Amino acid sequence: MIKAIIFDFDGLILDTETHEYEVLQEIFKEQGSELPISVWGKVIGTASDFNPFAYLEEQIGKSVNHEHLTHLQKEKFEKRIAAEAARPGVEAYLMAAKELGLKIGLASSSSYEWVSSYLESLNLIDYFECIRTSNHVEFVKPDPALYIEAAKCLGVEPSECLAFEDSANGALAAKKAGMFCIIVPNSVTSHLEFEDIDHRLESMAEMDLEKVISLIESRN
């Protein structure tokens, strides 16, 4: 039944999302405020016009230097992410998928430049037969377009794909596309509410890929 696996990137392969949120929290605290996960969680895994520093201004009742805080955010984030490895079990899943003869794709709401640069630094890019990003579609997650395009690129039906996601917006996109979806939330997205999913893992190291696929196929 399952002929392909399709990975999200941010927060699933590389936990950029936890670092991004924690950096913003640091900046907010320095300004005497906080960024609730209930607010930030809505923009995880999608494109949004939400401006955290405009929100900060609303909370503290005064203007801040957006350019300075944006530079500070980037500086803090890059310092943190430089030492970050792929999440546990990621490469084991990719290796197992190759051994099982599955097609491997990636669907991300981020840009191709962002995704490919990190995949190259992690030495994972060669595992992927197809990468679809915000550069390839008009609408990103929770719209299903990224997953639909990834399935087309891999030459399989969406119903033959198993998507791996960490965010609510991503899981919604995969299910809208007609795919099975496993969520593997990180420390930030674990607080979000997930609706229609097929299984939840706290880590890919928790269960090997073949067992996950058998579990999904046995239920369907």
GROMACS .gro file of C-alpha atoms in nm:
model
  220
    1MET     CA    1   0.000   0.000   0.000
    2ILE     CA    2   0.270   0.252   0.099
    3LYS     CA    3   0.502   0.326  -0.192
    4ALA     CA    4   0.653   0.655  -0.078
    5ILE     CA    5   0.737   0.855   0.232
    6ILE     CA    6   0.733   1.233   0.229
    7PHE     CA    7   0.905   1.437   0.497
    8ASP     CA    8   0.840   1.787   0.621
    9PHE     CA    9   1.162   1.977   0.696
   10ASP     CA   10   1.150   2.248   0.963
   11GLY     CA   11   1.093   2.099   1.306
   12LEU     CA   12   1.084   1.743   1.175
   13ILE     CA   13   1.424   1.678   1.016
   14LEU     CA   14   1.602   1.973   1.177
   15ASP     CA   15   1.446   2.132   1.481
   16THR     CA   16   1.465   2.489   1.359
   17GLU     CA   17   1.126   2.561   1.513
   18THR     CA   18   1.225   2.513   1.877
   19HIS     CA   19   1.528   2.737   1.831
   20GLU     CA   20   1.326   3.001   1.649
   21TYR     CA   21   1.064   3.012   1.923
   22GLU     CA   22   1.315   3.011   2.208
   23VAL     CA   23   1.512   3.295   2.046
   24LEU     CA   24   1.195   3.502   2.013
   25GLN     CA   25   1.107   3.424   2.374
   26GLU     CA   26   1.451   3.548   2.483
   27ILE     CA   27   1.398   3.874   2.294
   28PHE     CA   28   1.046   3.918   2.430
   29LYS     CA   29   1.165   3.861   2.788
   30GLU     CA   30   1.440   4.119   2.741
   31GLN     CA   31   1.160   4.360   2.650
   32GLY     CA   32   0.951   4.261   2.953
   33SER     CA   33   0.697   4.050   2.763
   34GLU     CA   34   0.637   3.699   2.630
   35LEU     CA   35   0.522   3.528   2.311
   36PRO     CA   36   0.259   3.265   2.401
   37ILE     CA   37   0.273   2.932   2.217
   38SER     CA   38  -0.102   2.975   2.158
   39VAL     CA   39  -0.015   3.274   1.938
   40TRP     CA   40   0.308   3.153   1.776
   41GLY     CA   41   0.174   2.800   1.719
   42LYS     CA   42  -0.071   2.927   1.457
   43VAL     CA   43   0.210   3.029   1.222
   44ILE     CA   44   0.428   2.717   1.260
   45GLY     CA   45   0.450   2.517   0.939
   46THR     CA   46   0.290   2.778   0.717
   47ALA     CA   47   0.348   3.120   0.561
   48SER     CA   48   0.208   3.413   0.755
   49ASP     CA   49   0.217   3.790   0.768
   50PHE     CA   50   0.237   3.772   1.148
   51ASN     CA   51   0.510   4.006   1.270
   52PRO     CA   52   0.634   3.906   1.616
   53PHE     CA   53   0.780   4.249   1.681
   54ALA     CA   54   0.456   4.426   1.592
   55TYR     CA   55   0.288   4.188   1.838
   56LEU     CA   56   0.557   4.275   2.095
   57GLU     CA   57   0.478   4.645   2.051
   58GLU     CA   58   0.111   4.575   2.119
   59GLN     CA   59   0.200   4.391   2.439
   60ILE     CA   60   0.438   4.648   2.582
   61GLY     CA   61   0.260   4.959   2.451
   62LYS     CA   62   0.561   5.121   2.287
   63SER     CA   63   0.766   5.108   1.968
   64VAL     CA   64   1.072   4.886   1.920
   65ASN     CA   65   1.349   4.890   1.662
   66HIS     CA   66   1.235   4.617   1.420
   67GLU     CA   67   1.559   4.620   1.222
   68HIS     CA   68   1.773   4.576   1.533
   69LEU     CA   69   1.554   4.298   1.676
   70THR     CA   70   1.538   4.117   1.342
   71HIS     CA   71   1.919   4.125   1.322
   72LEU     CA   72   1.943   4.005   1.681
   73GLN     CA   73   1.696   3.725   1.612
   74LYS     CA   74   1.894   3.607   1.309
   75GLU     CA   75   2.224   3.625   1.498
   76LYS     CA   76   2.095   3.427   1.795
   77PHE     CA   77   1.922   3.170   1.573
   78GLU     CA   78   2.225   3.105   1.351
   79LYS     CA   79   2.448   3.059   1.655
   80ARG     CA   80   2.208   2.800   1.800
   81ILE     CA   81   2.135   2.608   1.479
   82ALA     CA   82   2.501   2.578   1.375
   83ALA     CA   83   2.553   2.301   1.630
   84GLU     CA   84   2.221   2.126   1.569
   85ALA     CA   85   2.210   1.774   1.419
   86ALA     CA   86   1.916   1.603   1.253
   87ARG     CA   87   1.650   1.484   1.496
   88PRO     CA   88   1.691   1.128   1.634
   89GLY     CA   89   1.592   0.854   1.393
   90VAL     CA   90   1.571   1.074   1.083
   91GLU     CA   91   1.863   0.926   0.892
   92ALA     CA   92   1.771   0.575   1.005
   93TYR     CA   93   1.427   0.624   0.848
   94LEU     CA   94   1.579   0.753   0.525
   95MET     CA   95   1.819   0.460   0.507
   96ALA     CA   96   1.537   0.214   0.581
   97ALA     CA   97   1.317   0.369   0.312
   98LYS     CA   98   1.595   0.316   0.057
   99GLU     CA   99   1.637  -0.045   0.166
  100LEU     CA  100   1.261  -0.102   0.141
  101GLY     CA  101   1.255   0.039  -0.212
  102LEU     CA  102   1.031   0.331  -0.119
  103LYS     CA  103   1.036   0.662  -0.300
  104ILE     CA  104   1.144   0.953  -0.079
  105GLY     CA  105   1.020   1.308  -0.108
  106LEU     CA  106   1.011   1.629   0.091
  107ALA     CA  107   0.737   1.894   0.117
  108SER     CA  108   0.819   2.218   0.297
  109SER     CA  109   0.654   2.559   0.331
  110SER     CA  110   1.002   2.711   0.348
  111SER     CA  111   1.207   2.817   0.045
  112TYR     CA  112   1.414   2.574  -0.161
  113GLU     CA  113   1.731   2.767  -0.074
  114TRP     CA  114   1.662   2.733   0.299
  115VAL     CA  115   1.577   2.363   0.287
  116SER     CA  116   1.849   2.252   0.045
  117SER     CA  117   2.126   2.440   0.227
  118TYR     CA  118   2.049   2.266   0.555
  119LEU     CA  119   1.999   1.926   0.392
  120GLU     CA  120   2.340   1.961   0.232
  121SER     CA  121   2.506   2.057   0.561
  122LEU     CA  122   2.342   1.754   0.725
  123ASN     CA  123   2.455   1.530   0.435
  124LEU     CA  124   2.095   1.419   0.377
  125ILE     CA  125   2.002   1.582   0.047
  126ASP     CA  126   2.095   1.280  -0.169
  127TYR     CA  127   1.825   1.068  -0.004
  128PHE     CA  128   1.549   1.278  -0.161
  129GLU     CA  129   1.423   1.204  -0.511
  130CYS     CA  130   1.194   1.504  -0.504
  131ILE     CA  131   1.186   1.827  -0.301
  132ARG     CA  132   0.887   2.060  -0.317
  133THR     CA  133   0.896   2.396  -0.138
  134SER     CA  134   0.727   2.736  -0.139
  135ASN     CA  135   0.910   2.801  -0.466
  136HIS     CA  136   0.695   2.537  -0.639
  137VAL     CA  137   0.339   2.623  -0.531
  138GLU     CA  138   0.110   2.922  -0.498
  139PHE     CA  139  -0.017   2.823  -0.155
  140VAL     CA  140   0.178   2.648   0.121
  141LYS     CA  141   0.052   2.437   0.411
  142PRO     CA  142  -0.218   2.390   0.536
  143ASP     CA  143  -0.310   2.392   0.166
  144PRO     CA  144  -0.245   2.041   0.026
  145ALA     CA  145  -0.064   2.165  -0.287
  146LEU     CA  146   0.288   2.084  -0.163
  147TYR     CA  147   0.199   1.725  -0.086
  148ILE     CA  148   0.003   1.680  -0.407
  149GLU     CA  149   0.295   1.812  -0.610
  150ALA     CA  150   0.543   1.592  -0.422
  151ALA     CA  151   0.334   1.282  -0.497
  152LYS     CA  152   0.314   1.376  -0.866
  153CYS     CA  153   0.689   1.429  -0.875
  154LEU     CA  154   0.746   1.084  -0.721
  155GLY     CA  155   0.501   0.921  -0.961
  156VAL     CA  156   0.268   0.785  -0.694
  157GLU     CA  157  -0.088   0.848  -0.576
  158PRO     CA  158  -0.136   1.048  -0.256
  159SER     CA  159  -0.311   0.742  -0.106
  160GLU     CA  160   0.017   0.552  -0.148
  161CYS     CA  161   0.215   0.807   0.054
  162LEU     CA  162   0.301   0.827   0.421
  163ALA     CA  163   0.377   1.182   0.534
  164PHE     CA  164   0.583   1.269   0.840
  165GLU     CA  165   0.501   1.600   1.006
  166ASP     CA  166   0.561   1.790   1.328
  167SER     CA  167   0.308   2.073   1.295
  168ALA     CA  168  -0.070   2.100   1.292
  169ASN     CA  169  -0.066   2.299   0.966
  170GLY     CA  170   0.154   2.035   0.804
  171ALA     CA  171  -0.055   1.743   0.921
  172LEU     CA  172  -0.368   1.913   0.792
  173ALA     CA  173  -0.206   1.962   0.451
  174ALA     CA  174  -0.103   1.596   0.428
  175LYS     CA  175  -0.448   1.469   0.521
  176LYS     CA  176  -0.618   1.713   0.280
  177ALA     CA  177  -0.395   1.573   0.008
  178GLY     CA  178  -0.526   1.224   0.084
  179MET     CA  179  -0.215   1.084   0.252
  180PHE     CA  180  -0.154   0.893   0.571
  181CYS     CA  181   0.019   1.111   0.828
  182ILE     CA  182   0.244   1.038   1.122
  183ILE     CA  183   0.323   1.329   1.352
  184VAL     CA  184   0.656   1.352   1.531
  185PRO     CA  185   0.624   1.677   1.725
  186ASN     CA  186   0.918   1.865   1.871
  187SER     CA  187   0.929   2.040   2.209
  188VAL     CA  188   0.735   2.338   2.071
  189THR     CA  189   0.477   2.167   1.849
  190SER     CA  190   0.406   1.900   2.110
  191HIS     CA  191   0.183   2.163   2.273
  192LEU     CA  192  -0.034   2.204   1.962
  193GLU     CA  193  -0.364   2.029   1.896
  194PHE     CA  194  -0.364   1.780   1.610
  195GLU     CA  195  -0.691   1.676   1.451
  196ASP     CA  196  -0.698   1.400   1.188
  197ILE     CA  197  -0.374   1.200   1.207
  198ASP     CA  198  -0.291   0.831   1.174
  199HIS     CA  199  -0.032   0.792   1.449
  200ARG     CA  200   0.188   0.994   1.684
  201LEU     CA  201   0.552   0.928   1.769
  202GLU     CA  202   0.752   1.130   2.016
  203SER     CA  203   1.065   1.043   1.817
  204MET     CA  204   1.148   0.843   1.505
  205ALA     CA  205   1.388   0.652   1.727
  206GLU     CA  206   1.082   0.518   1.909
  207MET     CA  207   0.976   0.276   1.633
  208ASP     CA  208   1.155   0.167   1.316
  209LEU     CA  209   1.009   0.262   0.978
  210GLU     CA  210   0.905  -0.089   0.874
  211LYS     CA  211   0.698  -0.128   1.192
  212VAL     CA  212   0.536   0.212   1.139
  213ILE     CA  213   0.438   0.119   0.784
  214SER     CA  214   0.304  -0.219   0.898
  215LEU     CA  215   0.099  -0.044   1.165
  216ILE     CA  216  -0.056   0.196   0.913
  217GLU     CA  217  -0.124  -0.074   0.655
  218SER     CA  218  -0.279  -0.308   0.912
  219ARG     CA  219  -0.526  -0.038   1.013
  220ASN     CA  220  -0.627   0.029   0.655
   0.00000   0.00000   0.00000
